[in-house]
Amino acid sequence: MIWDWNFALNEALPQMLGAFLKVTLLATILGSVVAMVLGLILALLRRSRIQLISRPTGWFIEFVRSTPLLVQLLFLFLVLPRVGITLPAFTIGIIGLGVHYATYTSEVYRAGIDGVPKGQWEAATALSLPPRRKWQDVILPQAIRNVLPALGNYVISMFKETPYLLAITVLDMVAIAKNIGSLNFKYLETFTIAGLIFLAASYPAAVLMRKLEIRLGH
Amino acid sequence: MVTEPTTNGNTTGKGQSAPDKMVRFDKVVKRFGDLVVLRELDFEVAPAEHVTLIGPSGSGKTTILRLLMTLEKINDGYIWVDGEPLWHMDQGGKLVPANEKYLRRMRPKMGMVFQQFNLFPNMKVLRNVTEAPIYSLGMSKDEAVQRGREILELVGLSDKVDSYPSQLSGGQQQRVAIARALAMNPKILLLDEVTSALDPELVAEVLNVLRDIAHTTEITILCVTHEMQFAKDISHRVMMFDHGQIVEYGPPEKIFSDPEHDRTKSFLRAVLEAR
């Protein structure tokens, strides 16, 4: 097997980079936004004093965490249209990735919230801060700061799991690699490039996270 | 100023407000599991009176402050603050357990300074002081900032308004915490071992600020401290606690130089020897 530079640089790389930006990266960014926002909402609902809210939230989190992402993606893709909800495959992919990772980030938020010293809660109570201000100004800024590295690591994991979108017909970079690889029978080039692109994106991100961890004193 | 109640610090009938008192404990019981921390405790504090609570650790002093600040729940009895029940609210002439809304209305009557400062580390000093007046009391931002600056000047920190708490010494942080409590314009200031976490050389600056406040304002003070000299300087009355009950009380000159109870004598001996 010989490495074909011309094919690698002039055919595979441009197509794959395009798919990387338009699908892999975009899905990671949008999925992360869903995971970060929904995860926080889940974490807060789970803390609710009303059991009718906290219990089902807990069950939902456990259920999603203990089933595979692939099954969830297929379920959404194949079942949603049956109940009359038709969405583009890419949108379903974002929802699937986002919800799946939200159940993980909700646990991270929970740990962050639990990690805010008791004295901070007591000071907020003593100053009679309304609940919204207590959370928005005192508890969450400290909780999120403490768990930023952990949240960042989930973004990196999600990034590496975007190829699952292939199962629901979203052609990400890995799917493109397979396609142009099989057309030209040059898998070595396409999958090597796919690996390198993932590495080039996630390694700096991981280093950045580690730096952040050190800066935050973990 | 010093009140001399008749029996066990209690002069008013059960379950009634005492309009001339700022704080009134009426058969207050506090338990942590099986451990009874306060057993049917009665005492009163007059407006503008400064009371220091002394006693061994675990005697319930801090619990009294925490019950007043609503950081701990009362198990039995009544607490009256400024003529109103703290843990109960009037519902058709009957006192029922207070809800959160009622507690939020009562809390601004009190300001608390904690042993560990508990400043908000994510906010600058000025914001620490203005946050609650703006969002708890509904003060305008301009007014809160102006008042905040005045109070920070009072505690000698006008040059630190834009610093973060982590950039300050322990003594400075505790002075910010005092300013934060005062910014709410409370009627009662609760001081919970406010110098215990400080390096010895930083204690004086905090106590001096508190002395100033005690001598120049009309605020009622309940103070838990092991600084006996400070207690002597600011208190109208000292109450000695043991096992959740008042062993004896009286003006500081009397308690510190001529205590009657053996428990007080041994406690004071131990505290003074430790210094």
XYZ file of N, CA, C and O in Angstrom, chain B residues 78-244:
668
model
N -40.954 30.199 71.160
C -41.136 31.361 70.273
C -39.941 32.293 70.379
O -39.335 32.434 71.435
N -39.621 32.916 69.250
C -38.630 33.990 69.279
C -39.330 35.246 68.765
O -40.009 35.200 67.737
N -39.182 36.335 69.492
C -39.780 37.607 69.066
C -38.672 38.566 68.700
O -37.680 38.704 69.415
N -38.839 39.217 67.578
C -37.851 40.195 67.149
C -38.580 41.498 66.841
O -39.527 41.503 66.043
N -38.180 42.554 67.519
C -38.766 43.864 67.250
C -40.305 43.811 67.354
O -41.022 44.390 66.538
N -40.796 43.054 68.331
C -42.235 42.995 68.574
C -43.008 42.024 67.702
O -44.223 41.903 67.828
N -42.316 41.328 66.813
C -43.012 40.377 65.942
C -42.428 38.982 66.126
O -41.232 38.837 66.377
N -43.255 37.951 65.976
C -42.683 36.602 66.066
C -41.797 36.335 64.852
O -42.117 36.771 63.744
N -40.671 35.659 65.077
C -39.731 35.420 63.974
C -40.066 34.143 63.228
O -40.138 34.128 62.004
N -40.311 33.073 63.964
C -40.522 31.766 63.330
C -42.001 31.433 63.156
O -42.342 30.349 62.726
N -42.865 32.365 63.558
C -44.308 32.150 63.442
C -44.940 33.382 62.831
O -44.403 34.473 62.936
N -46.084 33.165 62.203
C -46.813 34.336 61.715
C -48.260 34.256 62.164
O -48.801 33.179 62.428
N -48.829 35.413 62.281
C -50.189 35.537 62.786
C -51.163 35.173 61.675
O -51.132 35.757 60.601
N -51.999 34.169 61.954
C -53.004 33.811 60.954
C -54.346 33.726 61.671
O -54.622 32.765 62.378
N -55.157 34.770 61.502
C -56.443 34.818 62.185
C -56.306 34.726 63.702
O -57.053 34.024 64.358
N -55.318 35.442 64.249
C -55.130 35.460 65.700
C -54.357 34.269 66.240
O -54.073 34.194 67.425
N -54.015 33.321 65.355
C -53.233 32.162 65.814
C -51.829 32.219 65.226
O -51.645 32.631 64.084
N -50.858 31.794 66.030
C -49.492 31.771 65.520
C -49.231 30.438 64.833
O -49.341 29.387 65.440
N -48.920 30.505 63.549
C -48.609 29.287 62.794
C -47.170 29.403 62.304
O -46.633 30.515 62.211
N -46.528 28.263 62.000
C -45.140 28.321 61.515
C -45.000 29.255 60.307
O -45.839 29.253 59.409
N -43.941 30.049 60.326
C -43.746 31.051 59.276
C -43.405 30.396 57.952
O -42.747 29.356 57.921
N -43.869 30.984 56.868
C -43.434 30.506 55.551
C -42.220 31.323 55.080
O -41.814 32.297 55.724
N -41.663 30.896 53.950
C -40.418 31.509 53.466
C -40.600 33.004 53.191
O -39.714 33.821 53.449
N -41.769 33.366 52.691
C -42.026 34.769 52.359
C -41.969 35.635 53.620
O -41.391 36.721 53.625
N -42.561 35.099 54.690
C -42.566 35.833 55.951
C -41.134 35.954 56.490
O -40.716 37.022 56.939
N -40.390 34.849 56.410
C -39.009 34.875 56.899
C -38.174 35.902 56.127
O -37.358 36.606 56.696
N -38.445 35.974 54.801
C -37.680 36.933 53.995
C -37.979 38.369 54.410
O -37.132 39.237 54.288
N -39.190 38.590 54.895
C -39.540 39.936 55.352
C -38.860 40.230 56.695
O -38.449 41.365 56.962
N -38.711 39.217 57.523
C -38.136 39.425 58.864
C -36.605 39.525 58.857
O -36.028 40.228 59.676
N -35.970 38.801 57.931
C -34.499 38.701 57.976
C -33.769 40.044 57.938
O -32.761 40.201 58.631
N -34.234 41.014 57.136
C -33.472 42.270 57.092
C -33.408 43.012 58.426
O -32.626 43.957 58.562
N -34.189 42.597 59.409
C -34.065 43.216 60.727
C -32.726 42.857 61.367
O -32.295 43.477 62.323
N -32.127 41.755 60.844
C -30.884 41.283 61.435
C -29.754 41.261 60.416
O -29.979 40.996 59.247
N -28.563 41.551 60.905
C -27.381 41.402 60.063
C -26.420 40.506 60.805
O -26.301 40.604 62.029
N -25.762 39.614 60.059
C -24.869 38.681 60.745
C -23.462 38.771 60.171
O -23.291 38.854 58.963
N -22.496 38.723 61.075
C -21.096 38.642 60.651
C -20.583 37.283 61.109
O -20.741 36.912 62.273
N -20.001 36.547 60.152
C -19.629 35.162 60.418
C -18.156 35.027 60.782
O -17.328 35.850 60.390
N -17.869 33.931 61.445
C -16.481 33.612 61.784
C -15.600 33.555 60.533
O -14.500 34.072 60.512
N -16.130 32.921 59.472
C -15.319 32.726 58.252
C -15.586 33.808 57.193
O -15.409 33.568 56.006
N -16.070 34.959 57.582
C -16.352 36.115 56.706
C -17.484 35.834 55.718
O -18.415 36.605 55.612
N -17.319 34.732 54.935
C -18.330 34.371 53.931
C -18.637 35.481 52.942
O -19.783 35.663 52.529
N -17.614 36.233 52.555
C -17.819 37.211 51.478
C -18.038 36.447 50.181
O -17.627 35.298 50.052
N -18.680 37.095 49.208
C -18.883 36.457 47.909
C -17.603 36.663 47.079
O -17.295 37.783 46.682
N -16.848 35.584 46.829
C -15.527 35.742 46.218
C -15.581 36.209 44.763
O -14.604 36.731 44.247
N -16.750 36.006 44.125
C -16.869 36.382 42.710
C -17.279 37.835 42.526
O -17.431 38.292 41.401
N -17.472 38.549 43.615
C -17.872 39.957 43.508
C -16.809 40.856 44.131
O -16.185 40.489 45.123
N -16.663 42.050 43.524
C -15.763 43.024 44.128
C -16.351 43.497 45.459
O -17.527 43.269 45.745
N -15.496 44.150 46.241
C -15.891 44.579 47.585
C -17.178 45.416 47.555
O -18.122 45.148 48.302
N -17.231 46.397 46.659
C -18.408 47.276 46.636
C -19.679 46.486 46.324
O -20.723 46.688 46.938
N -19.571 45.573 45.367
C -20.736 44.775 44.993
C -21.181 43.867 46.141
O -22.370 43.649 46.363
N -20.206 43.343 46.896
C -20.544 42.558 48.075
C -21.455 43.351 49.010
O -22.357 42.808 49.630
N -21.178 44.649 49.097
C -21.901 45.494 50.044
C -23.225 46.000 49.461
O -24.167 46.266 50.197
N -23.303 46.123 48.124
C -24.517 46.701 47.530
C -25.529 45.649 47.057
O -26.701 45.962 46.871
N -25.063 44.423 46.862
C -25.933 43.368 46.310
C -27.256 43.236 47.077
O -28.338 43.291 46.484
N -27.152 43.079 48.393
C -28.375 42.837 49.169
C -29.268 44.081 49.285
O -30.480 43.969 49.131
N -28.702 45.275 49.534
C -29.589 46.450 49.550
C -30.366 46.609 48.243
O -31.536 46.974 48.260
N -29.723 46.320 47.116
C -30.410 46.473 45.831
C -31.469 45.390 45.664
O -32.632 45.683 45.379
N -31.085 44.132 45.865
C -31.993 43.048 45.500
C -32.869 42.545 46.647
O -33.871 41.893 46.412
N -32.468 42.801 47.899
C -33.334 42.397 49.005
C -34.236 43.543 49.436
O -35.406 43.355 49.698
N -33.657 44.742 49.505
C -34.430 45.885 49.996
C -35.032 46.700 48.864
O -35.860 47.572 49.095
N -34.587 46.447 47.629
C -35.115 47.205 46.503
C -34.596 48.628 46.426
O -35.229 49.514 45.849
N -33.431 48.855 47.010
C -32.829 50.190 46.949
C -32.352 50.474 45.520
O -31.991 49.547 44.800
N -32.369 51.731 45.105
C -31.861 52.044 43.771
C -30.354 51.815 43.754
O -29.693 51.903 44.784
N -29.839 51.537 42.553
C -28.427 51.204 42.466
C -27.553 52.380 42.930
O -26.603 52.191 43.680
N -27.920 53.580 42.489
C -27.129 54.762 42.855
C -27.068 54.945 44.373
O -26.024 55.198 44.946
N -28.236 54.796 44.983
C -28.299 54.981 46.432
C -27.479 53.911 47.144
O -26.736 54.204 48.082
N -27.613 52.660 46.670
C -26.883 51.556 47.299
C -25.374 51.774 47.187
O -24.630 51.540 48.139
N -24.946 52.229 46.006
C -23.511 52.457 45.800
C -23.019 53.584 46.705
O -21.974 53.468 47.348
N -23.803 54.636 46.794
C -23.400 55.764 47.635
C -23.307 55.331 49.101
O -22.307 55.603 49.779
N -24.347 54.636 49.559
C -24.340 54.145 50.938
C -23.205 53.156 51.159
O -22.534 53.178 52.183
N -23.011 52.269 50.166
C -21.946 51.274 50.267
C -20.588 51.943 50.462
O -19.805 51.535 51.318
N -20.352 52.985 49.666
C -19.071 53.702 49.787
C -18.922 54.352 51.154
O -17.851 54.324 51.771
N -20.024 54.912 51.650
C -19.978 55.543 52.974
C -19.641 54.527 54.050
O -18.808 54.779 54.928
N -20.311 53.376 53.973
C -20.100 52.372 55.018
C -18.699 51.776 54.928
O -18.050 51.518 55.939
N -18.210 51.606 53.686
C -16.845 51.085 53.542
C -15.834 52.090 54.090
O -14.792 51.719 54.618
N -16.170 53.372 53.975
C -15.294 54.384 54.555
C -15.314 54.265 56.087
O -14.281 54.357 56.743
N -16.499 54.013 56.603
C -16.663 53.848 58.048
C -15.772 52.732 58.587
O -15.235 52.832 59.690
N -15.622 51.646 57.814
C -14.782 50.540 58.285
C -13.347 50.667 57.762
O -12.557 49.735 57.879
N -13.041 51.843 57.177
C -11.661 52.140 56.782
C -11.198 51.455 55.516
O -10.019 51.158 55.358
N -12.130 51.186 54.590
C -11.728 50.459 53.386
C -12.133 51.178 52.099
O -12.370 50.532 51.076
N -12.199 52.502 52.147
C -12.663 53.205 50.946
C -11.725 53.003 49.756
O -12.133 53.143 48.608
N -10.476 52.611 50.040
C -9.549 52.401 48.920
C -9.638 50.985 48.353
O -8.924 50.644 47.424
N -10.513 50.158 48.903
C -10.567 48.755 48.464
C -11.855 48.414 47.726
O -12.119 47.232 47.476
N -12.646 49.418 47.374
C -13.963 49.121 46.786
C -13.860 48.259 45.540
O -14.738 47.447 45.263
N -12.782 48.405 44.774
C -12.668 47.674 43.516
C -11.809 46.414 43.622
O -11.429 45.832 42.610
N -11.474 46.028 44.838
C -10.689 44.797 45.004
C -11.632 43.603 45.131
O -12.802 43.755 45.460
N -11.080 42.430 44.867
C -11.810 41.207 45.158
C -11.443 40.755 46.573
O -10.320 41.027 47.024
N -12.350 40.055 47.242
C -12.059 39.625 48.610
C -10.724 38.900 48.740
O -10.007 39.087 49.715
N -10.381 38.076 47.724
C -9.144 37.301 47.834
C -7.899 38.184 47.842
O -6.826 37.727 48.198
N -8.065 39.452 47.450
C -6.901 40.351 47.449
C -6.731 41.065 48.784
O -5.832 41.890 48.938
N -7.623 40.764 49.738
C -7.580 41.456 51.023
C -7.069 40.540 52.132
O -7.149 39.322 52.027
N -6.567 41.167 53.198
C -6.175 40.384 54.378
C -7.437 39.921 55.095
O -8.536 40.412 54.835
N -7.266 38.982 56.006
C -8.412 38.479 56.769
C -9.137 39.594 57.517
O -10.365 39.659 57.526
N -8.359 40.483 58.105
C -8.968 41.577 58.864
C -9.773 42.501 57.965
O -10.866 42.951 58.325
N -9.220 42.762 56.764
C -9.946 43.613 55.804
C -11.214 42.906 55.327
O -12.272 43.521 55.210
N -11.097 41.599 55.068
C -12.282 40.855 54.628
C -13.376 40.908 55.681
O -14.543 41.102 55.366
N -12.971 40.763 56.945
C -13.988 40.777 57.990
C -14.606 42.160 58.128
O -15.794 42.289 58.400
N -13.832 43.198 57.847
C -14.409 44.551 57.899
C -15.388 44.755 56.749
O -16.411 45.423 56.905
N -15.079 44.162 55.587
C -16.052 44.213 54.482
C -17.334 43.493 54.898
O -18.446 43.974 54.648
N -17.161 42.350 55.566
C -18.337 41.587 56.000
C -19.184 42.402 56.981
O -20.415 42.360 56.947
N -18.523 43.157 57.828
C -19.256 44.027 58.768
C -20.005 45.103 57.973
O -21.190 45.365 58.213
N -19.316 45.693 56.986
C -19.951 46.716 56.148
C -21.149 46.127 55.403
O -22.201 46.758 55.282
N -20.996 44.898 54.912
C -22.066 44.247 54.170
C -23.295 44.064 55.051
O -24.429 44.289 54.622
N -23.063 43.675 56.307
C -24.189 43.497 57.232
C -24.836 44.850 57.549
O -26.057 44.978 57.560
N -24.006 45.871 57.758
C -24.548 47.187 58.126
C -25.282 47.860 56.974
O -26.197 48.654 57.193
N -24.884 47.533 55.752
C -25.502 48.167 54.585
C -26.988 47.867 54.507
O -27.751 48.581 53.866
N -27.413 46.776 55.149
C -28.829 46.421 55.162
C -29.584 47.200 56.233
O -30.787 47.032 56.388
N -28.855 48.032 56.976
C -29.456 48.847 58.019
C -30.262 47.997 59.007
O -31.435 48.287 59.282
N -29.638 46.964 59.559
C -30.372 46.061 60.444
C -30.599 46.706 61.812
O -29.903 47.661 62.181
N -31.582 46.193 62.534
C -31.795 46.678 63.899
C -30.918 45.912 64.871
O -30.622 46.389 65.957
N -30.570 44.689 64.461
C -29.795 43.820 65.344
C -28.562 43.327 64.591
O -28.670 42.880 63.447
N -27.417 43.429 65.237
C -26.190 42.911 64.629
C -25.775 41.655 65.389
O -25.646 41.676 66.614
N -25.604 40.566 64.641
C -25.220 39.292 65.247
C -23.758 39.018 64.909
O -23.395 38.933 63.739
N -22.923 38.920 65.929
C -21.493 38.726 65.702
C -21.105 37.345 66.203
O -21.140 37.076 67.400
N -20.739 36.465 65.266
C -20.453 35.086 65.631
C -18.958 34.801 65.607
O -18.413 34.446 64.573
N -18.313 34.956 66.740
C -16.862 34.711 66.853
C -16.103 35.356 65.704
O -15.334 34.691 65.006
N -16.308 36.637 65.512
C -15.838 37.296 64.297
C -14.324 37.434 64.207
O -13.799 37.756 63.145
N -13.612 37.174 65.303
C -12.153 37.288 65.221
C -11.461 35.937 65.327
O -10.241 35.861 65.265
N -12.242 34.871 65.456
C -11.625 33.555 65.706
C -10.778 33.052 64.556
O -9.852 32.290 64.759
N -11.126 33.459 63.320
C -10.383 32.942 62.168
C -9.235 33.873 61.775
O -8.591 33.658 60.754
N -9.007 34.908 62.559
C -8.006 35.907 62.156
C -6.651 35.668 62.818
O -6.583 35.184 63.948
N -5.595 36.045 62.094
C -4.276 36.056 62.705
C -4.299 37.069 63.848
O -4.956 38.113 63.742
N -3.562 36.776 64.924
C -3.635 37.646 66.108
C -3.426 39.137 65.794
O -4.106 39.974 66.358
N -2.501 39.447 64.869
C -2.226 40.875 64.654
C -3.337 41.574 63.876
O -3.312 42.785 63.723
N -4.312 40.813 63.365
C -5.398 41.425 62.599
C -6.675 41.592 63.422
O -7.647 42.175 62.969
N -6.617 41.064 64.659
C -7.823 41.090 65.490
C -8.202 42.523 65.863
O -9.365 42.919 65.792
N -7.191 43.313 66.209
C -7.462 44.649 66.755
C -8.232 45.526 65.778
O -9.188 46.205 66.157
N -7.841 45.506 64.476
C -8.500 46.388 63.508
C -9.990 46.082 63.390
O -10.804 46.988 63.212
N -10.326 44.797 63.516
C -11.738 44.412 63.429
C -12.483 44.841 64.696
O -13.570 45.415 64.635
N -11.866 44.587 65.846
C -12.529 44.943 67.096
C -12.694 46.454 67.225
O -13.715 46.937 67.733
N -11.716 47.214 66.727
C -11.832 48.675 66.806
C -13.020 49.186 66.005
O -13.745 50.084 66.441
N -13.203 48.609 64.813
C -14.336 49.000 63.984
C -15.647 48.690 64.719
O -16.566 49.507 64.764
N -15.691 47.510 65.336
C -16.924 47.111 66.036
C -17.169 47.982 67.269
O -18.308 48.332 67.580
N -16.083 48.343 67.953
C -16.218 49.233 69.112
C -16.844 50.555 68.684
O -17.775 51.050 69.316
N -16.330 51.084 67.575
C -16.868 52.330 67.019
C -18.360 52.229 66.772
O -19.130 53.112 67.155
N -18.731 51.140 66.114
C -20.144 50.950 65.771
C -20.971 50.832 67.043
O -22.031 51.435 67.179
N -20.448 50.073 68.006
C -21.187 49.863 69.254
C -21.397 51.183 69.991
O -22.456 51.425 70.564
N -20.390 52.044 69.949
C -20.470 53.275 70.742
C -21.155 54.423 70.021
O -21.560 55.387 70.651
N -21.275 54.332 68.696
C -21.810 55.490 67.970
C -23.174 55.230 67.326
O -23.743 56.141 66.747
N -23.681 54.005 67.393
C -24.972 53.749 66.759
C -25.967 53.219 67.797
O -25.605 52.919 68.933
N -27.188 53.114 67.375
C -28.261 52.638 68.253
C -28.556 51.166 68.002
O -29.614 50.665 68.381
N -27.649 50.498 67.341
C -27.916 49.120 66.946
C -27.851 48.177 68.161
O -27.073 48.405 69.090
N -28.703 47.185 68.146
C -28.686 46.147 69.179
C -27.647 45.106 68.769
O -27.581 44.737 67.607
N -26.845 44.670 69.715
C -25.789 43.712 69.357
C -25.892 42.449 70.209
O -26.023 42.517 71.425
N -25.866 41.305 69.543
C -25.675 40.023 70.212
C -24.366 39.450 69.713
O -24.173 39.303 68.505
N -23.482 39.153 70.647
C -22.118 38.856 70.263
C -21.640 37.592 70.964
O -21.809 37.440 72.167
N -21.109 36.679 70.174
C -20.444 35.504 70.742
C -18.961 35.705 70.535
O -18.518 35.907 69.401
N -18.194 35.706 71.609
C -16.769 35.968 71.442
C -15.963 35.343 72.573
O -16.487 35.043 73.647
N -14.685 35.140 72.289
C -13.766 34.725 73.337
C -12.827 35.863 73.701
O -11.912 35.687 74.487
N -13.070 37.031 73.092
C -12.259 38.218 73.398
C -12.884 38.922 74.597
O -13.778 39.746 74.474
N -12.401 38.560 75.774
C -13.060 39.043 76.985
C -12.928 40.558 77.166
O -13.835 41.218 77.646
N -11.781 41.114 76.746
C -11.605 42.554 76.876
C -12.625 43.292 76.002
O -13.254 44.265 76.427
N -12.787 42.799 74.789
C -13.762 43.384 73.864
C -15.168 43.276 74.447
O -15.943 44.241 74.451
N -15.471 42.108 75.001
C -16.786 41.899 75.619
C -17.003 42.935 76.730
O -18.070 43.532 76.847
N -15.963 43.169 77.510
C -16.039 44.144 78.597
C -16.290 45.553 78.047
O -17.097 46.309 78.574
N -15.588 45.871 76.939
C -15.663 47.218 76.362
C -17.044 47.554 75.813
O -17.501 48.682 75.933
N -17.656 46.594 75.129
C -18.875 46.966 74.416
C -20.159 46.496 75.094
O -21.230 47.002 74.791
N -20.078 45.530 76.005
C -21.324 44.923 76.478
C -21.968 45.701 77.600
O -21.291 46.247 78.475
N -23.281 45.707 77.564
C -24.034 46.152 78.725
C -24.285 44.971 79.645
O -24.480 45.128 80.832
N -24.298 43.803 79.022
C -24.654 42.611 79.788
C -23.925 41.409 79.205
O -23.770 41.286 77.995
N -23.470 40.544 80.086
C -22.827 39.296 79.667
C -23.685 38.150 80.165
O -24.158 38.175 81.303
N -23.900 37.181 79.277
C -24.666 36.002 79.688
C -23.779 34.776 79.574
O -23.194 34.523 78.533
N -23.681 34.051 80.661
C -22.868 32.837 80.677
C -23.772 31.639 80.404
O -24.776 31.425 81.084
N -23.411 30.870 79.382
C -24.199 29.710 78.978
C -23.482 28.415 79.324
O -22.265 28.331 79.235
N -24.281 27.428 79.673
C -23.744 26.073 79.743
C -24.891 25.107 79.484
O -25.983 25.276 80.008
N -24.636 24.134 78.652
C -25.652 23.136 78.310
C -26.990 23.761 77.924
O -28.044 23.336 78.388
N -26.922 24.786 77.091
C -28.141 25.352 76.531
C -28.968 26.171 77.497
O -30.129 26.465 77.227
